[in-house]
Amino acid sequence: MKKLLFIVPPYFNAADYLDKHRAAVLPAFTIPYGILSMEAYLVKHCERLGELRLVDLNVTLKRLVETQTVESHEEVFNAELQAALEDFRPDIVGISALFNSSFGYIQTLVKVAKDFDPQILTIAGGGLPSAAYKLMLDTCPDLDAICKGEGELPLKTLIDSDDPLQVIATHRSWIDRPSLARGKAPAHDFIGNLDDIPPMNYSIIDLNNYNQRGIDKRYTDQPKREMAIHTSRGCPFLCVFCSNPSLHGRDVRFMSVERVVADAKRMRDDFGMTVLMLEDDHFFHDKERAKRLLKELATLGIRCEFPNGAAVYAIDDDMAGLLAAAGVSAVALAVESGSDHVLNNIIKKPLKKKLIRPAVEALRKHGVRSHVFIVTGLPGELDEHRQETLEMLLDNGFDWIHVYLAIPIFGSRLYDICVENGYIENTANKDFVATKSVIRAPGIDPAKLEEFAYETQLRVNFVENYNMKIGRYDIALHYMKNVVDKYPDHAFGHLYVSQCHAALGDRKLALERAASARTIFETDAWWHALAVKHGCEYPRIIDAVVNDRPLLTGKGLVRPVAEMAMA
């Protein structure tokens, strides 16, 4: 009987969040859904699986960030793995990695396993190894083999075999150095019907570690239990920055509506789930199925969220009403750009800008808040396109916006384009994150792009906040308070939270936040410069709050992107 130990390396560069000289908040991360799925399938179907365990080092990193007491995070990660090896003594160690930023951890982790016992079979899978198998096998000498795509079927074959190395050499989804040298190219081996995967065993994780991914900030401090589900796999589109097809393929496979509802009821009744996180890559691929499912979820007395982004074209009045009835209080719209040229000719996304406003208005009509995801810094995108995006963000009245920098993820068309044209200036995989620009192409200056992404969020979310303009200070307050709770030195956050409190009649809190804002603006030259640059008249706002005078807030002047970059 074989014992399998799964390791999830951190999704993030630990050093970025363990710098004691600046505030850093680790982004919320989801449950290791792929491993839970494989565990459920393998336990039911494998004949030779003795036991399976999981170590998620994102949980470890979260603890280190919260305590800010550890100088050498790598020693902590290695020690945790060493302890698991000594206690469990596995036959196989599997690394499950999603994104480029996890690359730097993999050789270190498999070396710890090999140093403990050279007979351990070390394998890797997930989005990153699936796409970068050649580079990973070349740079991780203690890694024995890689699985392409989803792992349920390939792992079952490996575990039940008398000769695992023969399986790796011959199975379509496995690749190692000898088979790579022979010219083998690994291929997917998918489960066609997702209902064939048994219900998941959540006892192998602590659900309390995966409870802060919700996007509706009204519920941040309220008791809740978030649990994730993927009701489908695969996406037919080929958005330039997405690596999904390399992992799940382009054909969309589904759970039945009945299976999804049964799983949701089990989560609610057995684990206290109150928020169902629908993490499909393309939930609305089959709109009629989506409608049927939403109608069923509406009967369960839970909230639902779509943290990965929803297709704009699918949102009309009927769908918005069904979302609201199903307890969806906020939807993140996967818009990506306000330029039709970028959407259609660069991203290759089947979306027209004219569809955005009707979707937002339909959601607002039914009381569903709208967020938007923007991706900027793609090769071919110019200042004029970013100007269109800025204007779109200001004109459509989103409740909150998120602007990310394009990442050339292994397995995406963007990565191939950047490699072919020499556009990747910084090849350190740890820097392949959505707040850093590593692409230098015509029209792209990484430093200016990072400024644009951050300052666009300041402008739209704070200086020209839509809800404040229409007098919905209660809505604006939830989002802004979440920011200052995470980043206590955020001057814009304190300033506009102060204005919200004042408008809502809470003078004590308004004065406290106004005092904090004044201190930061007057002592921090960076925040002061940003206020000047973006027309944030903080002395006037603070004076109005302190003296309990009304402050008229009109639409700010939209400055051209090029001017924003040069200011």
Coordinates of C-alpha atoms in Angstrom, one line a residue:
M1 CA 0.0 0.0 0.0
K2 CA 1.4 3.4 -1.0
K3 CA 1.4 6.5 1.1
L4 CA 1.0 9.9 -0.7
L5 CA 2.0 13.3 0.7
F6 CA 0.7 16.3 -1.1
I7 CA 2.6 19.6 -0.7
V8 CA 1.2 23.0 -1.8
P9 CA 4.0 25.6 -2.1
P10 CA 3.2 29.2 -1.4
Y11 CA 1.3 31.0 -4.2
F12 CA 3.3 34.2 -3.3
N13 CA 6.9 35.3 -2.9
A14 CA 7.2 35.1 0.9
A15 CA 9.8 37.9 1.0
D16 CA 7.3 40.4 -0.4
Y17 CA 5.1 39.9 2.7
L18 CA 7.8 39.4 5.4
D19 CA 9.4 42.8 4.9
K20 CA 9.2 44.4 8.3
H21 CA 9.8 47.9 6.8
R22 CA 6.5 48.1 5.0
A23 CA 2.9 47.0 5.5
A24 CA 1.9 43.9 3.6
V25 CA -1.3 41.9 3.7
L26 CA -1.2 38.4 2.3
P27 CA -4.0 38.0 -0.3
A28 CA -6.7 35.6 0.6
F29 CA -6.3 32.1 -1.0
T30 CA -8.7 29.4 -1.8
I31 CA -8.8 25.8 -0.5
P32 CA -6.6 23.4 -2.5
Y33 CA -9.6 22.2 -4.5
G34 CA -7.6 20.1 -6.9
I35 CA -6.0 18.1 -4.1
L36 CA -9.4 17.6 -2.4
S37 CA -10.8 16.3 -5.7
M38 CA -7.9 13.9 -6.3
E39 CA -8.1 12.7 -2.7
A40 CA -11.8 11.9 -3.0
Y41 CA -11.3 10.1 -6.3
L42 CA -8.2 8.2 -5.3
V43 CA -9.6 7.0 -2.0
K44 CA -12.6 5.5 -3.7
H45 CA -11.0 4.0 -6.8
C46 CA -7.4 3.1 -5.9
E47 CA -6.6 -0.4 -4.8
R48 CA -3.2 0.3 -3.4
L49 CA -3.5 3.7 -1.7
G50 CA -2.8 3.3 1.9
E51 CA -3.1 6.9 3.2
L52 CA -3.0 10.4 1.9
R53 CA -2.0 13.7 3.7
L54 CA -1.7 17.3 2.8
V55 CA 0.6 20.2 3.8
D56 CA -0.4 23.6 2.5
L57 CA 2.5 26.0 3.0
N58 CA 0.2 29.0 2.2
V59 CA -1.3 28.4 5.7
T60 CA 2.2 28.5 7.1
L61 CA 3.1 31.7 5.2
K62 CA -0.2 33.3 6.4
R63 CA 0.9 32.5 10.0
L64 CA 4.4 34.0 9.4
V65 CA 2.9 37.2 7.9
E66 CA 0.5 37.7 10.8
T67 CA 3.2 37.3 13.4
Q68 CA 6.0 39.0 11.5
T69 CA 8.5 37.1 13.7
V70 CA 10.5 34.9 11.3
E71 CA 13.6 35.9 9.5
S72 CA 14.1 32.7 7.4
H73 CA 10.8 31.6 6.0
E74 CA 12.6 28.9 3.9
E75 CA 13.8 27.2 7.0
V76 CA 10.3 27.2 8.4
F77 CA 8.8 25.7 5.2
N78 CA 11.6 23.0 5.1
A79 CA 11.2 22.2 8.8
E80 CA 7.4 21.7 8.4
L81 CA 7.9 19.4 5.4
Q82 CA 10.7 17.5 7.4
A83 CA 8.3 17.0 10.3
A84 CA 5.6 15.7 8.0
L85 CA 8.1 13.3 6.3
E86 CA 9.3 11.9 9.7
D87 CA 5.7 11.4 10.9
F88 CA 4.1 10.1 7.8
R89 CA 7.0 8.4 5.9
P90 CA 5.4 8.6 2.4
D91 CA 6.3 6.6 -0.7
I92 CA 5.3 9.5 -3.0
V93 CA 5.6 13.3 -2.5
G94 CA 3.5 15.3 -4.9
I95 CA 3.9 19.1 -5.4
S96 CA 0.8 20.9 -6.6
A97 CA 1.6 24.3 -8.0
L98 CA -0.6 26.8 -9.9
F99 CA 1.4 29.9 -10.9
N100 CA 4.9 31.0 -11.9
S101 CA 5.5 32.6 -8.4
S102 CA 5.6 29.1 -6.9
F103 CA 8.4 27.9 -9.2
G104 CA 11.3 28.9 -6.8
Y105 CA 10.0 26.7 -4.0
I106 CA 9.8 23.4 -5.9
Q107 CA 13.4 22.2 -6.1
T108 CA 13.9 23.1 -2.4
L109 CA 10.9 21.1 -1.4
V110 CA 11.6 18.0 -3.4
K111 CA 15.3 18.1 -2.3
V112 CA 14.1 17.9 1.4
A113 CA 12.1 14.8 0.4
K114 CA 15.0 13.2 -1.4
D115 CA 17.4 14.0 1.4
F116 CA 15.0 12.3 3.9
D117 CA 14.7 9.2 1.7
P118 CA 16.1 8.9 -1.8
Q119 CA 13.6 6.2 -2.6
I120 CA 10.7 8.6 -2.4
L121 CA 9.1 9.3 -5.8
T122 CA 8.8 13.0 -6.2
I123 CA 6.2 14.3 -8.7
A124 CA 4.6 17.6 -9.5
G125 CA 1.3 18.7 -11.1
G126 CA -1.1 21.6 -11.5
G127 CA -1.1 24.6 -13.9
L128 CA 2.6 25.5 -13.5
P129 CA 4.2 22.1 -14.0
S130 CA 1.7 21.2 -16.7
A131 CA 2.8 24.1 -18.8
A132 CA 6.5 24.4 -17.8
Y133 CA 7.4 20.7 -17.6
K134 CA 10.6 21.1 -19.8
L135 CA 12.0 23.9 -17.7
M136 CA 11.0 22.4 -14.4
L137 CA 12.6 19.0 -15.2
D138 CA 15.7 20.9 -16.3
T139 CA 16.0 23.1 -13.2
C140 CA 14.7 20.8 -10.5
P141 CA 17.1 17.8 -10.4
D142 CA 15.4 16.2 -7.4
L143 CA 12.0 16.1 -9.2
D144 CA 11.3 12.7 -10.8
A145 CA 8.2 13.3 -13.0
I146 CA 5.4 15.7 -13.9
C147 CA 1.7 15.1 -14.6
K148 CA 0.1 17.0 -17.4
G149 CA -3.3 18.5 -16.6
E150 CA -5.8 17.0 -14.1
G151 CA -4.4 14.3 -11.9
E152 CA -7.2 12.0 -10.9
L153 CA -6.8 9.4 -13.6
P154 CA -3.0 9.5 -14.1
L155 CA -2.4 9.3 -10.3
K156 CA -4.7 6.3 -9.9
T157 CA -2.8 4.4 -12.6
L158 CA 0.5 5.4 -11.0
I159 CA -0.5 4.3 -7.5
D160 CA -2.0 1.0 -8.5
S161 CA 0.9 0.0 -10.7
D162 CA 3.6 -2.6 -9.8
D163 CA 6.0 -0.5 -11.7
P164 CA 5.4 3.3 -11.3
L165 CA 8.4 4.2 -13.4
Q166 CA 7.0 2.2 -16.3
V167 CA 3.8 4.1 -15.9
I168 CA 5.6 7.4 -16.0
A169 CA 7.5 6.2 -19.2
T170 CA 4.4 5.1 -21.0
H171 CA 1.3 6.9 -19.7
R172 CA 0.2 9.8 -21.9
S173 CA 0.0 12.3 -19.0
W174 CA 3.3 11.6 -17.3
I175 CA 6.7 13.0 -18.4
D176 CA 10.2 12.5 -17.0
R177 CA 13.7 13.3 -18.3
P178 CA 14.2 10.0 -20.3
S179 CA 10.8 10.2 -22.0
L180 CA 11.3 13.9 -22.6
A181 CA 14.7 13.1 -24.3
R182 CA 12.8 10.6 -26.5
G183 CA 10.5 13.3 -27.7
K184 CA 7.5 12.5 -25.7
A185 CA 4.9 15.3 -25.2
P186 CA 2.5 14.7 -22.4
A187 CA -1.2 14.9 -23.0
H188 CA -4.4 15.3 -20.9
D189 CA -6.3 12.4 -19.4
F190 CA -9.6 13.9 -18.2
I191 CA -12.6 12.6 -16.3
G192 CA -15.4 13.3 -18.7
N193 CA -18.3 13.4 -16.2
L194 CA -17.5 15.4 -13.0
D195 CA -20.2 13.5 -11.2
D196 CA -17.8 10.6 -11.1
I197 CA -15.7 12.4 -8.5
P198 CA -17.0 11.5 -5.0
P199 CA -17.9 14.2 -2.4
M200 CA -14.8 15.8 -0.9
N201 CA -13.2 14.9 2.4
Y202 CA -12.8 18.3 4.1
S203 CA -11.3 16.8 7.2
I204 CA -7.8 16.9 5.6
I205 CA -7.8 20.7 5.9
D206 CA -8.8 23.3 8.5
L207 CA -11.6 25.3 6.8
N208 CA -10.8 28.2 9.1
N209 CA -7.7 28.9 7.0
Y210 CA -9.7 29.5 3.9
N211 CA -12.4 31.9 4.9
Q212 CA -11.6 35.4 3.6
R213 CA -11.9 35.3 -0.2
G214 CA -15.3 36.9 -0.3
I215 CA -15.5 40.1 -2.3
D216 CA -18.5 41.7 -0.6
K217 CA -16.9 43.6 2.2
R218 CA -20.1 44.0 4.2
Y219 CA -19.5 40.6 5.5
T220 CA -15.7 40.8 6.2
D221 CA -16.1 40.9 10.0
Q222 CA -19.2 38.8 10.3
P223 CA -19.3 35.1 11.2
K224 CA -19.3 33.0 8.0
R225 CA -18.1 29.8 6.5
E226 CA -16.9 30.1 2.9
M227 CA -16.5 26.9 0.9
A228 CA -15.5 26.6 -2.7
I229 CA -16.9 24.5 -5.6
H230 CA -16.0 24.1 -9.2
T231 CA -19.1 23.0 -11.0
S232 CA -17.4 22.8 -14.3
R233 CA -13.9 22.5 -15.8
G234 CA -12.5 23.9 -19.0
C235 CA -13.0 27.1 -21.0
P236 CA -13.5 27.4 -24.8
F237 CA -11.9 30.9 -25.0
L238 CA -8.2 31.6 -25.5
C239 CA -7.8 34.9 -23.6
V240 CA -4.2 35.9 -24.1
F241 CA -3.2 36.0 -20.4
C242 CA -5.0 32.7 -19.3
S243 CA -3.4 29.3 -18.9
N244 CA -6.6 27.4 -18.2
P245 CA -6.6 25.4 -21.4
S246 CA -3.2 23.9 -20.6
L247 CA -4.6 22.5 -17.4
H248 CA -8.3 21.7 -18.1
G249 CA -8.6 21.9 -21.9
R250 CA -11.1 23.9 -24.0
D251 CA -14.0 21.5 -23.8
V252 CA -16.3 22.4 -20.9
R253 CA -17.2 19.5 -18.6
F254 CA -19.9 19.8 -16.0
M255 CA -21.3 18.5 -12.7
S256 CA -25.0 17.9 -13.0
V257 CA -27.2 20.4 -11.3
E258 CA -28.4 17.7 -9.0
R259 CA -24.9 16.9 -7.9
V260 CA -24.0 20.6 -7.3
V261 CA -27.1 21.1 -5.1
A262 CA -26.4 17.9 -3.2
D263 CA -22.8 19.0 -2.5
A264 CA -23.9 22.5 -1.4
K265 CA -26.5 21.0 1.0
R266 CA -23.8 18.8 2.4
M267 CA -21.5 21.7 2.9
R268 CA -24.3 23.7 4.6
D269 CA -25.5 20.9 6.8
D270 CA -22.3 19.1 7.7
F271 CA -19.7 21.9 7.7
G272 CA -21.8 25.0 8.4
M273 CA -21.2 26.6 5.0
T274 CA -22.9 30.0 4.7
V275 CA -21.2 31.3 1.5
L276 CA -20.7 29.1 -1.6
M277 CA -17.8 30.3 -3.7
L278 CA -18.5 29.3 -7.3
E279 CA -14.9 29.2 -8.7
D280 CA -15.7 28.0 -12.2
D281 CA -13.6 29.5 -15.0
H282 CA -16.7 29.9 -17.1
F283 CA -19.9 29.3 -15.0
F284 CA -22.1 30.8 -17.7
H285 CA -20.9 28.7 -20.6
D286 CA -24.3 27.0 -20.6
K287 CA -26.7 29.8 -19.6
E288 CA -29.8 27.6 -19.3
R289 CA -27.8 25.3 -16.9
A290 CA -26.6 28.3 -15.0
K291 CA -30.2 29.5 -14.6
R292 CA -31.4 26.1 -13.4
L293 CA -28.6 25.9 -10.9
L294 CA -29.2 29.4 -9.5
K295 CA -32.9 28.7 -9.0
E296 CA -32.0 25.6 -7.0
L297 CA -29.3 27.4 -5.0
A298 CA -31.9 30.1 -4.1
T299 CA -33.7 27.5 -2.0
L300 CA -30.8 26.7 0.3
G301 CA -30.7 29.9 2.5
I302 CA -27.0 30.6 1.7
R303 CA -25.1 33.4 0.0
C304 CA -23.1 32.8 -3.3
E305 CA -20.2 34.6 -4.7
F306 CA -18.1 34.5 -8.0
P307 CA -14.6 35.4 -6.9
N308 CA -12.9 34.5 -10.2
G309 CA -14.9 36.8 -12.4
A310 CA -18.2 36.4 -14.3
A311 CA -18.8 36.8 -18.1
V312 CA -20.3 40.2 -18.8
Y313 CA -22.3 39.1 -21.8
A314 CA -24.3 36.6 -19.7
I315 CA -25.7 39.3 -17.3
D316 CA -29.1 40.6 -18.3
D317 CA -32.1 41.5 -16.3
D318 CA -33.3 37.9 -16.0
M319 CA -29.9 36.6 -14.9
A320 CA -29.3 39.4 -12.5
G321 CA -32.7 38.7 -10.8
L322 CA -31.7 35.0 -10.5
L323 CA -28.3 35.9 -9.0
A324 CA -30.0 38.1 -6.4
A325 CA -32.5 35.4 -5.5
A326 CA -29.6 32.9 -5.1
G327 CA -28.0 35.2 -2.5
V328 CA -25.4 36.7 -4.7
S329 CA -24.7 40.1 -3.2
A330 CA -21.7 41.1 -5.4
V331 CA -20.4 40.0 -8.7
A332 CA -16.9 40.5 -10.1
L333 CA -17.2 41.2 -13.8
A334 CA -14.3 39.9 -16.0
V335 CA -14.1 43.0 -18.1
E336 CA -10.3 43.2 -18.4
S337 CA -10.2 46.4 -20.6
G338 CA -12.3 49.4 -21.6
S339 CA -10.9 49.3 -25.1
D340 CA -12.7 47.3 -27.8
H341 CA -9.4 47.1 -29.7
V342 CA -7.6 45.5 -26.7
L343 CA -10.6 43.2 -25.9
N344 CA -11.0 41.9 -29.5
N345 CA -7.6 42.1 -31.0
I346 CA -5.1 41.6 -28.1
I347 CA -7.0 39.6 -25.4
K348 CA -9.2 37.9 -28.0
K349 CA -12.1 38.1 -25.6
P350 CA -15.7 37.9 -27.0
L351 CA -16.9 41.0 -25.3
K352 CA -17.9 44.5 -26.6
K353 CA -17.6 47.5 -24.4
K354 CA -21.2 48.5 -25.0
L355 CA -22.4 45.4 -23.0
I356 CA -20.8 46.6 -19.8
R357 CA -23.2 49.3 -18.7
P358 CA -26.4 47.2 -19.2
A359 CA -24.8 44.4 -17.1
V360 CA -23.9 46.8 -14.3
E361 CA -27.4 48.5 -14.4
A362 CA -29.1 45.1 -14.3
L363 CA -27.1 44.1 -11.3
R364 CA -27.8 47.4 -9.5
K365 CA -31.5 47.1 -10.2
H366 CA -31.6 43.8 -8.3
G367 CA -29.4 45.0 -5.5
V368 CA -26.2 43.2 -6.6
R369 CA -23.0 45.1 -6.3
S370 CA -20.6 45.1 -9.2
H371 CA -16.9 44.8 -9.1
V372 CA -14.6 44.8 -12.1
F373 CA -11.3 43.1 -13.0
I374 CA -9.0 45.0 -15.3
V375 CA -5.8 43.6 -16.8
T376 CA -3.3 46.2 -18.1
G377 CA 0.2 46.0 -19.6
L378 CA -0.4 43.7 -22.5
P379 CA 1.9 43.9 -25.5
G380 CA 0.1 46.1 -28.1
E381 CA -1.9 48.1 -25.5
L382 CA -1.0 51.8 -25.7
D383 CA -1.8 54.9 -23.5
E384 CA -4.8 55.7 -25.6
H385 CA -6.3 52.3 -24.8
R386 CA -5.6 52.7 -21.1
Q387 CA -7.3 56.1 -21.3
E388 CA -10.4 54.4 -22.7
T389 CA -10.2 52.0 -19.8
L390 CA -10.0 54.8 -17.3
E391 CA -13.0 56.6 -18.8
M392 CA -15.0 53.3 -18.8
L393 CA -14.2 52.8 -15.2
L394 CA -15.4 56.3 -14.3
D395 CA -18.5 56.2 -16.5
N396 CA -20.0 52.9 -15.5
G397 CA -20.5 53.2 -11.8
F398 CA -18.8 50.1 -10.5
D399 CA -18.9 49.6 -6.7
W400 CA -15.2 48.7 -6.7
I401 CA -12.5 48.1 -9.2
H402 CA -9.4 45.9 -9.3
V403 CA -6.6 46.7 -11.7
Y404 CA -4.0 44.0 -12.2
L405 CA -0.8 43.9 -14.2
A406 CA -0.5 41.3 -17.0
I407 CA 1.4 38.3 -15.9
P408 CA 3.0 36.0 -18.6
I409 CA 1.9 32.8 -16.9
F410 CA 3.4 29.6 -18.2
G411 CA 0.9 28.0 -20.5
S412 CA -0.7 31.2 -21.7
R413 CA -0.4 32.7 -25.1
L414 CA 1.0 35.8 -23.4
Y415 CA 4.0 33.9 -22.2
D416 CA 4.7 32.5 -25.6
I417 CA 4.4 36.0 -27.2
C418 CA 6.7 37.5 -24.6
V419 CA 9.3 34.8 -25.0
E420 CA 9.2 34.9 -28.8
N421 CA 9.7 38.7 -28.8
G422 CA 12.0 39.1 -25.9
Y423 CA 9.5 41.1 -23.9
I424 CA 10.2 39.6 -20.4
E425 CA 12.6 41.9 -18.8
N426 CA 12.6 40.4 -15.4
T427 CA 12.8 36.6 -15.5
A428 CA 12.6 36.0 -11.7
N429 CA 9.4 33.9 -11.3
K430 CA 8.9 35.2 -7.8
D431 CA 8.1 38.6 -9.4
F432 CA 5.4 37.2 -11.7
V433 CA 2.5 38.6 -9.6
A434 CA -0.3 40.9 -10.5
T435 CA 1.2 44.0 -8.7
K436 CA 4.5 43.9 -10.6
S437 CA 5.1 44.5 -14.3
V438 CA 7.7 42.2 -15.8
I439 CA 6.9 42.9 -19.5
R440 CA 8.7 45.5 -21.5
A441 CA 7.2 45.8 -25.0
P442 CA 6.6 48.8 -27.3
G443 CA 4.3 51.1 -25.4
I444 CA 5.0 49.5 -22.0
D445 CA 7.1 51.0 -19.3
P446 CA 7.0 48.7 -16.2
A447 CA 7.4 51.5 -13.7
K448 CA 4.8 53.7 -15.2
L449 CA 2.4 50.7 -15.6
E450 CA 2.7 49.9 -11.9
E451 CA 1.9 53.6 -11.1
F452 CA -1.1 53.5 -13.5
A453 CA -2.6 50.4 -12.0
Y454 CA -2.3 51.6 -8.4
E455 CA -3.3 55.2 -9.1
T456 CA -6.3 54.3 -11.3
Q457 CA -7.6 52.4 -8.3
L458 CA -7.0 55.4 -6.0
R459 CA -8.8 57.7 -8.5
V460 CA -11.8 55.5 -9.2
N461 CA -12.3 53.8 -5.8
F462 CA -11.6 57.0 -3.7
V463 CA -11.3 60.4 -5.4
E464 CA -14.2 59.8 -7.7
N465 CA -16.0 57.0 -5.9
Y466 CA -19.4 56.4 -7.6
N467 CA -21.4 55.6 -4.5
M468 CA -20.2 58.7 -2.8
K469 CA -21.3 60.8 -5.8
I470 CA -24.8 59.4 -5.6
G471 CA -25.0 59.7 -1.8
R472 CA -24.6 56.0 -1.0
Y473 CA -22.0 56.6 1.7
D474 CA -23.0 53.4 3.5
I475 CA -21.9 51.3 0.5
A476 CA -18.7 53.2 0.0
L477 CA -17.8 52.9 3.6
H478 CA -17.7 49.1 3.7
Y479 CA -15.1 49.0 1.0
M480 CA -13.0 51.9 2.2
K481 CA -13.0 50.7 5.8
N482 CA -11.7 47.3 4.6
V483 CA -8.7 49.1 3.0
V484 CA -7.7 51.1 6.1
D485 CA -8.2 48.1 8.3
K486 CA -5.6 46.3 6.2
Y487 CA -3.4 49.3 5.5
P488 CA -3.4 51.7 8.5
D489 CA -1.2 54.2 6.7
H490 CA -3.5 54.6 3.6
A491 CA -4.1 58.3 3.6
F492 CA -6.9 58.3 0.9
G493 CA -8.7 55.5 2.8
H494 CA -8.7 57.5 6.1
L495 CA -9.8 60.7 4.3
Y496 CA -12.8 59.2 2.5
V497 CA -13.8 57.0 5.3
S498 CA -13.9 60.2 7.4
Q499 CA -16.2 61.8 4.8
C500 CA -18.5 58.7 4.8
H501 CA -18.8 58.7 8.6
A502 CA -19.6 62.4 8.5
A503 CA -22.3 62.0 5.9
L504 CA -23.8 59.1 7.9
G505 CA -23.8 61.2 11.1
D506 CA -21.0 59.4 13.1
R507 CA -19.1 62.5 14.0
K508 CA -16.7 60.9 16.5
L509 CA -15.4 58.4 14.0
A510 CA -15.3 61.0 11.3
L511 CA -13.0 63.2 13.4
E512 CA -10.8 60.3 14.2
R513 CA -10.3 59.3 10.6
A514 CA -9.9 63.0 9.5
A515 CA -7.1 63.4 12.1
S516 CA -5.4 60.2 10.8
A517 CA -5.6 61.4 7.2
R518 CA -4.2 64.9 8.0
T519 CA -1.2 63.3 9.9
I520 CA -0.4 61.0 7.0
F521 CA -0.7 63.6 4.3
E522 CA 1.3 66.2 6.2
T523 CA 4.1 63.8 7.2
D524 CA 4.4 61.5 4.1
A525 CA 5.6 63.2 1.0
W526 CA 4.5 60.3 -1.2
W527 CA 0.8 60.5 -0.2
H528 CA 0.9 64.3 -0.4
A529 CA 2.2 64.1 -3.9
L530 CA -0.5 61.6 -4.9
A531 CA -3.1 64.0 -3.5
V532 CA -1.8 66.8 -5.6
K533 CA -1.5 64.7 -8.7
H534 CA -5.1 63.4 -8.5
G535 CA -6.9 66.5 -7.4
C536 CA -7.6 65.2 -3.9
E537 CA -8.3 68.4 -2.0
Y538 CA -7.7 66.9 1.4
P539 CA -7.5 70.2 3.4
R540 CA -10.9 71.2 2.1
I541 CA -12.4 67.8 2.9
I542 CA -10.9 67.6 6.3
D543 CA -12.0 71.2 7.1
A544 CA -15.6 70.3 6.1
V545 CA -15.6 67.3 8.3
V546 CA -14.0 69.0 11.3
N547 CA -16.4 72.0 11.0
D548 CA -19.4 69.8 10.3
R549 CA -20.1 71.5 6.9
P550 CA -21.6 69.9 3.8
L551 CA -19.1 69.1 1.1
L552 CA -20.4 69.0 -2.5
T553 CA -18.7 66.2 -4.4
G554 CA -18.8 66.6 -8.2
K555 CA -17.3 64.5 -10.9
G556 CA -13.5 65.0 -11.0
L557 CA -11.6 65.9 -14.2
V558 CA -10.5 62.8 -16.0
R559 CA -6.8 63.4 -16.8
P560 CA -5.3 61.6 -19.7
V561 CA -3.3 58.5 -18.9
A562 CA -0.1 60.0 -20.4
E563 CA -0.5 63.1 -18.2
M564 CA -1.0 60.9 -15.2
A565 CA 2.2 59.0 -15.9
M566 CA 4.2 62.2 -16.4
A567 CA 2.8 64.1 -13.4

